[in-house]
XYZ file of C-alpha atoms in Angstrom:
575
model
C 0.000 0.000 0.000
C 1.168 3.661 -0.731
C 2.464 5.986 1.850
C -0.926 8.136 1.609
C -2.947 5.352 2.687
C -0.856 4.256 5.577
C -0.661 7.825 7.077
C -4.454 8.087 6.773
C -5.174 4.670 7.669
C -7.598 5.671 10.416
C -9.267 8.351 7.955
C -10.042 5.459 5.667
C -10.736 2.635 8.058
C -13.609 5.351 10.315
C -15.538 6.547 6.917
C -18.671 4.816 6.420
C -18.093 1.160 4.975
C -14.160 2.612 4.968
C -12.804 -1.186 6.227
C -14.807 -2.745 3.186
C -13.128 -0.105 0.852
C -9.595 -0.874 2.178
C -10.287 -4.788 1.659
C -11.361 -3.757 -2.173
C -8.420 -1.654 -2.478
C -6.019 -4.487 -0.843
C -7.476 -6.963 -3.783
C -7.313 -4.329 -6.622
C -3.935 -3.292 -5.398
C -2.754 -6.908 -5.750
C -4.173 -7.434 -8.832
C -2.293 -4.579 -10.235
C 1.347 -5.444 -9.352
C 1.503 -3.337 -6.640
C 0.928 -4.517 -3.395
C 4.899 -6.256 -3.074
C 8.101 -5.639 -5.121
C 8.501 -7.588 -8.555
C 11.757 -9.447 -9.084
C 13.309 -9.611 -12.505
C 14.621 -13.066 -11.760
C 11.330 -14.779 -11.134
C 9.637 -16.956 -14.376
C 7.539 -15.014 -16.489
C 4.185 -15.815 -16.075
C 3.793 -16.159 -20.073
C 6.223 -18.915 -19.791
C 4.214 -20.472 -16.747
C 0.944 -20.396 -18.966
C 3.613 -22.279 -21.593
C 4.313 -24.959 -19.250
C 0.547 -25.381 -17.594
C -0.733 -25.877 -21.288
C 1.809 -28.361 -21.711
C 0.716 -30.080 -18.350
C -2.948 -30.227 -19.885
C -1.832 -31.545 -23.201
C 0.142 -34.201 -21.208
C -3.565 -35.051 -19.326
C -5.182 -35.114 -22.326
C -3.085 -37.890 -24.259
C -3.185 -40.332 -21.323
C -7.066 -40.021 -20.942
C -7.193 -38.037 -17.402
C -8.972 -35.437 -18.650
C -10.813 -33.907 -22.050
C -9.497 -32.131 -24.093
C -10.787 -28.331 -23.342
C -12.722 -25.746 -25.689
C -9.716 -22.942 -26.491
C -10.872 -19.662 -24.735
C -11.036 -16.417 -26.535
C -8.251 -14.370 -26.808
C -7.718 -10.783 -24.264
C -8.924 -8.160 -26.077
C -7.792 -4.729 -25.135
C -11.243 -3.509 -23.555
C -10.547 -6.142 -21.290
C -7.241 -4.859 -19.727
C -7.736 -1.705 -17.888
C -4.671 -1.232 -16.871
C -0.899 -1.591 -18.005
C 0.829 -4.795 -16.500
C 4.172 -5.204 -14.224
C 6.919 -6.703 -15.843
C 7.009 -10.569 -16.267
C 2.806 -10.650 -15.855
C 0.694 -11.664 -18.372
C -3.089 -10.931 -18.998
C -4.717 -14.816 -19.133
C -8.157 -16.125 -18.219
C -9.241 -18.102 -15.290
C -10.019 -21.269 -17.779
C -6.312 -21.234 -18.336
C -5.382 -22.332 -14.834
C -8.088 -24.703 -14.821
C -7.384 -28.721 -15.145
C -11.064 -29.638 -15.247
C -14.387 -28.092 -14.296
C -18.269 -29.084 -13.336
C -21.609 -28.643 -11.257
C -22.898 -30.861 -8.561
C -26.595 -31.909 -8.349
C -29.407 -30.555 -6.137
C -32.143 -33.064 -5.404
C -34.964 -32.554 -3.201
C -33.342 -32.661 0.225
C -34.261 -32.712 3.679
C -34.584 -29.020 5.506
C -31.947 -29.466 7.859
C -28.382 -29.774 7.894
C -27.093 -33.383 7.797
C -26.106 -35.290 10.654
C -22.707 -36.913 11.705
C -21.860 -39.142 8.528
C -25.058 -38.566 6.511
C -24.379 -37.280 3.192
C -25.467 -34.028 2.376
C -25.594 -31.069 -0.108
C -23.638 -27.766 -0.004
C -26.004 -24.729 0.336
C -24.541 -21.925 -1.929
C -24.179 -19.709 1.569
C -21.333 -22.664 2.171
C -19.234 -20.299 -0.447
C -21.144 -17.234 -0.173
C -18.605 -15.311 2.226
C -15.137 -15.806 1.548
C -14.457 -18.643 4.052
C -15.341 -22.025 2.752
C -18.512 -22.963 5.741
C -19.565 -26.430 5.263
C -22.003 -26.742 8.115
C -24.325 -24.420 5.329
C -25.679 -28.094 3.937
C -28.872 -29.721 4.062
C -29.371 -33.545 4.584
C -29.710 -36.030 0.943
C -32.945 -38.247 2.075
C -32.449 -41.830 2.538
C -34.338 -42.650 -0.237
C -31.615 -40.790 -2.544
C -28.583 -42.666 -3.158
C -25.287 -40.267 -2.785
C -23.110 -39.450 -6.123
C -19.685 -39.738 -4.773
C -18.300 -37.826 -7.956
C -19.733 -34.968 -6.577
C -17.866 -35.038 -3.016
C -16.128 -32.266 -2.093
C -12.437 -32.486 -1.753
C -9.446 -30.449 -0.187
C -7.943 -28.082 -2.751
C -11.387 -27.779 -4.436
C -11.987 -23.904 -6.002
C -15.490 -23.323 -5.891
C -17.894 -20.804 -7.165
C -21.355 -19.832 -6.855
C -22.933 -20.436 -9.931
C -26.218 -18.477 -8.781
C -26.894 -15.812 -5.841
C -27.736 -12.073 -4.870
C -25.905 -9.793 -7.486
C -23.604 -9.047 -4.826
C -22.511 -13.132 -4.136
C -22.869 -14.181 -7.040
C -19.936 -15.837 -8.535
C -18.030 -15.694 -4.694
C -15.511 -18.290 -4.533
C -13.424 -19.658 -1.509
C -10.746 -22.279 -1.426
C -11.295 -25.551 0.551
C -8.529 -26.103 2.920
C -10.156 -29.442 4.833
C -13.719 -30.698 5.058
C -15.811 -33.380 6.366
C -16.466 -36.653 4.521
C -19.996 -36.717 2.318
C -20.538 -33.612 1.507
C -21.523 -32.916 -2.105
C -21.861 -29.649 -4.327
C -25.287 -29.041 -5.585
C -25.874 -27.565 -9.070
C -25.460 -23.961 -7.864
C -21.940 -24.017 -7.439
C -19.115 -25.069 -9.685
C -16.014 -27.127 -8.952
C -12.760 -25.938 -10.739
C -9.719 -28.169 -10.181
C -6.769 -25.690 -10.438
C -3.450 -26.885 -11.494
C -1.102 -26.924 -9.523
C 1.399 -24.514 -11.255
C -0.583 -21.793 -9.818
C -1.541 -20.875 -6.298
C -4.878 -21.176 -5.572
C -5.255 -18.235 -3.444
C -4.213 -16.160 -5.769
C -6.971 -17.375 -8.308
C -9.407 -16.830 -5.435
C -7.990 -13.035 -4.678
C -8.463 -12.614 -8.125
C -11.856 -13.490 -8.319
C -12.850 -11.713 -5.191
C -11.367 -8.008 -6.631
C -13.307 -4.853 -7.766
C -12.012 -5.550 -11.466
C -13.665 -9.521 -11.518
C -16.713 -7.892 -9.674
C -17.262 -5.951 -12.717
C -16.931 -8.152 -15.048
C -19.429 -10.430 -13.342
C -22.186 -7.495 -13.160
C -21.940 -6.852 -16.502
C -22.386 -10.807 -17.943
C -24.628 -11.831 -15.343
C -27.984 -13.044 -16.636
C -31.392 -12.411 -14.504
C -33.903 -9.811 -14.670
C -33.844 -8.463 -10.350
C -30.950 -8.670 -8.351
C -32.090 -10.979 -5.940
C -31.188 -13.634 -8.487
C -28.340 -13.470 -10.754
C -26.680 -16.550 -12.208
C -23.378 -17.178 -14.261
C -22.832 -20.174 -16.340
C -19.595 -22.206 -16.018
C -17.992 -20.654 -19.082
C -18.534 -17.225 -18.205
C -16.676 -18.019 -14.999
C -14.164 -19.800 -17.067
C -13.333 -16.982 -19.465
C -12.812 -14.329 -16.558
C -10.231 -12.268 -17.203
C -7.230 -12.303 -14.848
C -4.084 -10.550 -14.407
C -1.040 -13.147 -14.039
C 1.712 -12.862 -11.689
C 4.759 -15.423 -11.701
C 4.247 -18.034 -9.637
C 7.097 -16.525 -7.374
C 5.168 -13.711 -7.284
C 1.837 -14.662 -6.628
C 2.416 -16.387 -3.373
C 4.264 -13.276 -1.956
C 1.290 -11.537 -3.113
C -0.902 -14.052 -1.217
C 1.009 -13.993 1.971
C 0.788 -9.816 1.886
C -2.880 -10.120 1.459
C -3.269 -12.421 4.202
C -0.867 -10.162 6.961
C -3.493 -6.656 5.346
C -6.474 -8.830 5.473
C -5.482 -9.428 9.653
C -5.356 -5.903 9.893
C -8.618 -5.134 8.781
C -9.814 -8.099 11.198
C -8.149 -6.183 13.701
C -9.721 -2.446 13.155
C -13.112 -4.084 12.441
C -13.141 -5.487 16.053
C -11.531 -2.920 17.783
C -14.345 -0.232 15.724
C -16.730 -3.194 17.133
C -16.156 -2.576 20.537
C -15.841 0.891 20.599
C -19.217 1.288 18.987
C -20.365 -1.306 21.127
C -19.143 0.485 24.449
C -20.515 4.194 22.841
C -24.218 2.547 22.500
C -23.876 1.275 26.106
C -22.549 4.450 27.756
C -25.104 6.411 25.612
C -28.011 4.420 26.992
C -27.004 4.545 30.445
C -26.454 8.015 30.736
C -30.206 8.150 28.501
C -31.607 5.141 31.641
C -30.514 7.631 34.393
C -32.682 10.657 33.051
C -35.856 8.070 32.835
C -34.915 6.545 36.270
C -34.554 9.826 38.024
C -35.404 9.460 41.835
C -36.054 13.100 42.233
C -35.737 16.482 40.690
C -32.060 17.127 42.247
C -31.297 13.259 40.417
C -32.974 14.513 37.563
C -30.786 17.952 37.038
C -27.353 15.628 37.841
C -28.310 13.192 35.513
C -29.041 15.809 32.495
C -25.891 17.681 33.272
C -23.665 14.879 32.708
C -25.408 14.263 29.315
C -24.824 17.919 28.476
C -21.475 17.884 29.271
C -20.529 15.263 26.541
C -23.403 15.701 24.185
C -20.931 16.324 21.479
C -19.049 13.251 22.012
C -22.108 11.092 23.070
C -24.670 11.855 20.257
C -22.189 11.157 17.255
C -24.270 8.202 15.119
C -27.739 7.805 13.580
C -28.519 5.062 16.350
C -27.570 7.147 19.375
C -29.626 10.020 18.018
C -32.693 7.481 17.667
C -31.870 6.396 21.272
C -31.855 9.953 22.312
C -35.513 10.523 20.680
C -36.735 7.809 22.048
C -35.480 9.048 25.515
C -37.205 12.251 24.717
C -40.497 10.668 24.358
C -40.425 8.525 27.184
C -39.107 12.478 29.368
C -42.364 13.583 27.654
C -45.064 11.011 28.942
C -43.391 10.841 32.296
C -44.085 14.707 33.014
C -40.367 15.570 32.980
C -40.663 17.370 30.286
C -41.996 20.720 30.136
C -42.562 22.185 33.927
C -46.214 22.105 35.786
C -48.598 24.934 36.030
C -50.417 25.419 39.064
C -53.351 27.171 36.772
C -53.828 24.127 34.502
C -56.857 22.362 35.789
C -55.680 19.164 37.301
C -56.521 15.849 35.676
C -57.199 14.600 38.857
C -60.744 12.870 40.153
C -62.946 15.284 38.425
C -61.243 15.168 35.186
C -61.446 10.726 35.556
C -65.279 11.509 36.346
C -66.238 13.697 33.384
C -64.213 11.009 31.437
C -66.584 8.382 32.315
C -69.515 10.243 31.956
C -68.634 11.298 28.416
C -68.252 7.717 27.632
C -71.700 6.897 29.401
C -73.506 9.605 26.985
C -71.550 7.519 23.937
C -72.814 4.275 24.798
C -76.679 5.217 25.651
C -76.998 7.466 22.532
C -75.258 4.238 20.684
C -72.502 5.684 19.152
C -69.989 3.090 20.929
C -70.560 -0.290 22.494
C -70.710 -1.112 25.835
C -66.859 -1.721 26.766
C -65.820 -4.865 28.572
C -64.439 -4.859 32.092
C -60.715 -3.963 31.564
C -59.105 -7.522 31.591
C -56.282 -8.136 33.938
C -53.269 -8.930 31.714
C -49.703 -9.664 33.006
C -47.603 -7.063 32.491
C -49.873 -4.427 32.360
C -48.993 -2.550 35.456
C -45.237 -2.151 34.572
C -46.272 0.383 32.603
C -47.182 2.291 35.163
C -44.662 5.243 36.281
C -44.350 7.986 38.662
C -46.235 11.497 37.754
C -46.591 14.502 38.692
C -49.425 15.237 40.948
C -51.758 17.153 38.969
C -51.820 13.993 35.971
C -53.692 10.796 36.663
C -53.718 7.226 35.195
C -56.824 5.854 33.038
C -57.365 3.009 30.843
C -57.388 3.697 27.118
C -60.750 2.581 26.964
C -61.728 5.263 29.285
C -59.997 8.226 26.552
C -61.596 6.361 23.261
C -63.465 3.455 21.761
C -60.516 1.219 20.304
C -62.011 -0.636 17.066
C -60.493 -2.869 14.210
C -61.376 -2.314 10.636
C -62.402 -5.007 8.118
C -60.988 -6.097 4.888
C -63.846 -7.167 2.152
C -63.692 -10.246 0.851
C -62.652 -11.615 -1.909
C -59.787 -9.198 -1.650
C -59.253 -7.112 -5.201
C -63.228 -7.796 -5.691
C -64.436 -5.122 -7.886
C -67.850 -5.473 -6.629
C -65.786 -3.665 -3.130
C -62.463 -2.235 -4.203
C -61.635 0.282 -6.497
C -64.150 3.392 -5.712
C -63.235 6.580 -4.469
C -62.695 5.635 -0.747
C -59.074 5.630 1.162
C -58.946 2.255 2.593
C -55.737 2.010 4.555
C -53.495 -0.644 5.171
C -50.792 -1.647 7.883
C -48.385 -0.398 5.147
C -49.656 2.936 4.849
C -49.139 3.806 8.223
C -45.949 2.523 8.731
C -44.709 4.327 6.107
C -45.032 7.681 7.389
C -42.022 9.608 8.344
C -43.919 12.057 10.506
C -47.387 12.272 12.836
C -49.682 12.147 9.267
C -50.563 9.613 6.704
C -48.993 10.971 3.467
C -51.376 8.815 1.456
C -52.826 5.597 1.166
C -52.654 2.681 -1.796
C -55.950 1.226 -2.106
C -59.938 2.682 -2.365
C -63.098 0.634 -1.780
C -66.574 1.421 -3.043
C -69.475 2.442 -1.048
C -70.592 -1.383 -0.618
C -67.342 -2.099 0.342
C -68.351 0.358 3.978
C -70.245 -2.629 5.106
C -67.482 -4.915 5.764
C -65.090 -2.125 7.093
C -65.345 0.875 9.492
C -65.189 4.742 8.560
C -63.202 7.486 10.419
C -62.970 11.214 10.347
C -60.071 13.215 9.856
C -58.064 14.064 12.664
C -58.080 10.223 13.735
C -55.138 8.322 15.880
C -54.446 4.913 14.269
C -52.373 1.852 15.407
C -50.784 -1.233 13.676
C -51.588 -4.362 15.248
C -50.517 -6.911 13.178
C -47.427 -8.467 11.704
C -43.453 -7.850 12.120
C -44.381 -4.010 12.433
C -47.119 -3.857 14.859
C -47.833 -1.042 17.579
C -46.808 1.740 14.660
C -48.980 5.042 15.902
C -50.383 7.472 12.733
C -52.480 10.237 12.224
C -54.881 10.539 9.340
C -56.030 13.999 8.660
C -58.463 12.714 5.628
C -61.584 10.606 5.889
C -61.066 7.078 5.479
C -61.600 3.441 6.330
C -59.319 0.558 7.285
C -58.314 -3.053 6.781
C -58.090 -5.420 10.155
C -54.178 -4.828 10.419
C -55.618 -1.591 11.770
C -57.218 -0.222 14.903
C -58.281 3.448 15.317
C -59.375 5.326 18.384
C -62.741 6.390 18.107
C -65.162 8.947 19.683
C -62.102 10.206 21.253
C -62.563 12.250 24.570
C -62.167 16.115 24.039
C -60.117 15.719 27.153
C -57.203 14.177 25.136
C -55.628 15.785 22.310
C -54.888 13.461 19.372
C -50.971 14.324 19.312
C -50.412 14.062 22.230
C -51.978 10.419 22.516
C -49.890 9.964 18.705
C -46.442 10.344 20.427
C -47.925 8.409 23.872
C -48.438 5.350 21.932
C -44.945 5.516 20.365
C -43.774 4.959 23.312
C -45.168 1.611 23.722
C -44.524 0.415 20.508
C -41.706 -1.924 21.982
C -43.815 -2.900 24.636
C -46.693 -4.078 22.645
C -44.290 -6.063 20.068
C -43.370 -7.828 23.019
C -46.835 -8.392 24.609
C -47.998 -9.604 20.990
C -44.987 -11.984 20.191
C -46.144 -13.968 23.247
C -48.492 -15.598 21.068
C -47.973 -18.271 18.111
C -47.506 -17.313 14.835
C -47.781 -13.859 13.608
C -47.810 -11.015 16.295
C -51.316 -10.181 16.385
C -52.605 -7.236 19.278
C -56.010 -8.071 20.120
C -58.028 -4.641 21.069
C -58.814 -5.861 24.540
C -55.255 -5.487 25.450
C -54.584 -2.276 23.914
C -58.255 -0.908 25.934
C -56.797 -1.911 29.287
C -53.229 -0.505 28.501
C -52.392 2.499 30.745
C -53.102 5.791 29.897
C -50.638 9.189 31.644
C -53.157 11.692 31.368
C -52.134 14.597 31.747
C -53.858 18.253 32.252
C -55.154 18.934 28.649
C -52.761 22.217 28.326
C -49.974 20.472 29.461
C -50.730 17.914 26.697
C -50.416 20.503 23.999
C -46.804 21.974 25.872
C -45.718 18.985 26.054
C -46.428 18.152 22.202
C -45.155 21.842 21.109
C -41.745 20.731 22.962
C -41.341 17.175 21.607
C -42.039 19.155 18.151
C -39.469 21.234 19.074
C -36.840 18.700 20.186
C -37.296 16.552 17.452
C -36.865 19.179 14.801
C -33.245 19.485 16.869
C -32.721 15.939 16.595
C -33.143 16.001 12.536
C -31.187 18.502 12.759
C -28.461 16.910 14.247
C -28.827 13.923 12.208
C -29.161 15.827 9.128
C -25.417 17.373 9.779
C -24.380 14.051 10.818
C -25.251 12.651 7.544
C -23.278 15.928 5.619
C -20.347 15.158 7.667
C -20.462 11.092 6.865
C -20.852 12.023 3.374
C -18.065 14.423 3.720
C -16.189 11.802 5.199
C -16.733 9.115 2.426
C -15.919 11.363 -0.512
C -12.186 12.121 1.718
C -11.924 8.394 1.902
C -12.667 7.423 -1.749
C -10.779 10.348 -3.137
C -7.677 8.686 -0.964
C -8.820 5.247 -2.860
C -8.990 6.762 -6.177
C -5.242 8.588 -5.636
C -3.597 5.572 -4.386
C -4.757 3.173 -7.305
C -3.954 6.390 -9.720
């Protein structure tokens, strides 16, 4: 590596994905001649393609192997860059003795067991380090092909994978017995007038990475395959053989280094995320006011320092929320009409007028569920705890069936999906993606504008929303209904993001999909606080969070910043 890399090795290595880019640039810096010193004296490497071609001939007339198709000539859009003295451009095919696919039956889903035979997932070469535990087990109704064992010196490649994997290749050092490669991944039997880890490093750099993007076939990049001659006919920049195991060994003592500054960037990011969410824990854990004013001075003293990635910045909004619903957030007024017994009272009898003029049903008692009432957290003496079924009728939509019916879907309707709402990137709905008819009304429910909606079902339940349109909803949904005037809507919106973690959790206790029945979130605790303090206390979280983009926002600049510094030091040192 150049001088300007090694004095800004910890530039390079702390940019965003920087330890990736140095591992790219140790490959393409290898493949170019200049990662170690040449020496005159070593073979050339157009005589060592000379005698492997001779080795192959040899094969060939006593029957060991067939005789191969020629490969096509280099051609000069296929050599970006001048050559070293004594290296030769060559293709991959060229080192190759003999080449082939395994099978892939119908196996088992699970990996095989002591001696059973089994069948190489393509994750066993997927990651630079041959894995063969990534197998699954060949039924005993199958009998084994034993020409399609893996074997020690083996060069394999993934015939089929991500765009990013595909074509990966690893070297097997040692494996276990009865292990065969399925038709994903091909076998190439290098000779042995070349060293294999060279082939490998050469098939793993930014230059072979290219030319694999461009022949790959497959129409998304979730899937991209490579057929055994295009993997055959990659073109490779050849070292003598002298040459390319000093070139190996250097790779190998660069490659520990990056080890090295990827766990020691592991641990420091590690012990920042821990430190940040203690010093977060001792605002929310506050005994007292006095605890309370220690606790936020330390955090002030180092916010700099402590608030320096995307995560802690989350952490630190999450914290804010949490300060928010706990009344530590914006200071008491005397003046503000307490939500104290009266307040509860009114409550229920606005929910008494609901339910005799019809408008909700009668609500069951709230249901004593474990867990519950660790929720429950100190506030200040002019709030008071309710149930949420005591603030608002909690209901689930409906979903008209068939789904895509025309008879229901299609009109001029919003109908709003779990998707919708967990797309938002504020407090509002930005939109919606489907619209139901008038008949499709009967099998759903209708809301206003201005109405507080909750996910609660699938991987991203307990997501809050806002819709500020008229609507209705699918059964992934609920909405809070006939809400009390005592309760503003954004301040109950950033109230249930705080127990969006907490109702994952109480929903994943079930089997299958997570799945929040209603009756849970009614008897969920409710910090009500006095209804002017709800809108100071929104007005500040505003506030704060507007900050906390804002941070982010010049965090992001200065990453960016960052990278280009880093990739401009890339781009000078292969210059």
């Amino acid at each position: 590596m150049t001088a300007l890399l090694t004095d800004n090795l910890p530039l390079l290595a702390g940019a965003p994905n920087g330890i990736k880019k140095l591992r790219e640039l140790i490959l393409e810096q290898a493949v170019r001649g200049k990662l170690v010193p040449q020496d005159p004296n070593d073979e050339p490497a157009s005589e060592l393609l000379e005698r492997i071609a001779e080795e192959k001939a040899r094969l060939v007339a006593g029957g060991k192997i067939k005789k191969q198709k020629p490969l096509a000539q280099i051609d000069e859009e296929e050599t970006p860059f001048e050559l070293p003295i004594n290296w030769t451009w060559s293709r991959l095919g060229n080192l190759v003795i003999e080449s082939g696919a395994g099978w892939s039956p119908s196996c088992e889903p699970r990996p095989r067991k002591a001696n059973e035979w089994g069948v190489l997932k393509v994750s066993a070469v997927s990651w630079g380090i041959y894995q063969p535990e990534e197998n699954k087990a060949l039924p005993a109704s199958l009998e084994a092909r034993p020409e399609h064992e893996v074997a020690e010196g083996d060069f394999l490649v993934s015939r089929a994978n991500t765009a990013e994997l595909v074509a990966r290749s690893v070297v097997v050092e040692t494996t276990p017995a009865h292990l065969m490669l399925s038709d994903k991944i091909v076998r190439l039997k290098l000779t042995t007038l070349c060293e294999r880890h060279y082939a490998n490093l050469a098939n793993s750099s930014p230059l072979a990475r290219y030319y694999y993007s461009r022949v790959a076939g497959g129409t998304s990049s979730s899937m991209k395959n490579v057929s055994r001659e295009q993997i055959l006919s990659l073109p490779l920049a050849l070292p003598p053989l002298a040459e390319q195991h000093r070139i190996v060994a250097k790779v190998d003592e660069l490659m520990a280094l990056c080890d090295r500054l990827e766990a020691q960037q592991a641990d420091a990011d590690s012990a920042h995320a821990q430190l940040v969410q203690a010093l977060l824990n001792s605002l929310t854990q506050a005994s007292d006011a006095d605890d309370f004013a220690q606790s936020w001075q330390r955090l002030a003293e180092h916010f700099h320092t402590l608030f320096t990635t995307e995560s802690s910045i989350d952490a630190l909004k999450q914290t804010l929320l949490q300060l928010a619903v706990m009344g530590k957030l914006v200071p008491q007024d005397p003046s503000d009409e307490p939500a104290g017994e009266d307040l509860v009272k009114e409550l229920a009898h606005q929910r008494n007028e609901l339910r005799r003029s019809g408008r909700i049903r009668e609500s069951k008692e709230a249901i004593d569920f474990s867990g519950l009432d660790e929720m429950k957290i100190c506030i200040p003496p002019n709030w008071n705890w309710v149930r949420m079924s005591e603030i608002a009728e909690v209901v689930r939509g409906g979903s008209p069936r068939p789904a895509g019916d025309p008879q229901f879907y299609g009109g001029d309707i919003p109908f709003l999906k779990v998707a919708d709402i967990t797309a938002i990137k504020g407090k509002y709905l930005e939109g919606y993606s489907s619209t139901i008819k008038e008949a499709g009304l009967k099998k759903t429910r209708y809301i206003d504008a201005q109405t507080v909606l909750l996910t609660n079902s699938g991987a991203t339940l307990g997501v809050p929303g806002i819709c500020n349109f008229p609507a209705s909803f699918n059964d992934g949904v609920a909405a809070f209904i006939e809400k009390s005037d005592l309760v503003f809507d954004e301040y109950l919106y950033l109230y249930l993001k705080t127990l969006t973690k907490w109702f994952l959790t109480i929903a994943s206790r079930g089997q299958g999909q997570p799945n929040l029945n209603t009756d849970i979130i009614k008897s969920t605790w409710f910090a009500l606080p006095p209804l002017a303090e709800q809108h100071r206390i929104v007005a500040k979280v505003d506030q704060l969070m507007a900050l906390c983009d804002q941070l982010k926002s010049c965090l992001t600049q200065a990453r960016q910043l960052h990278e280009q510094l880093a990739s401009t030091l890339v781009e000078q040192a292969v210059a």
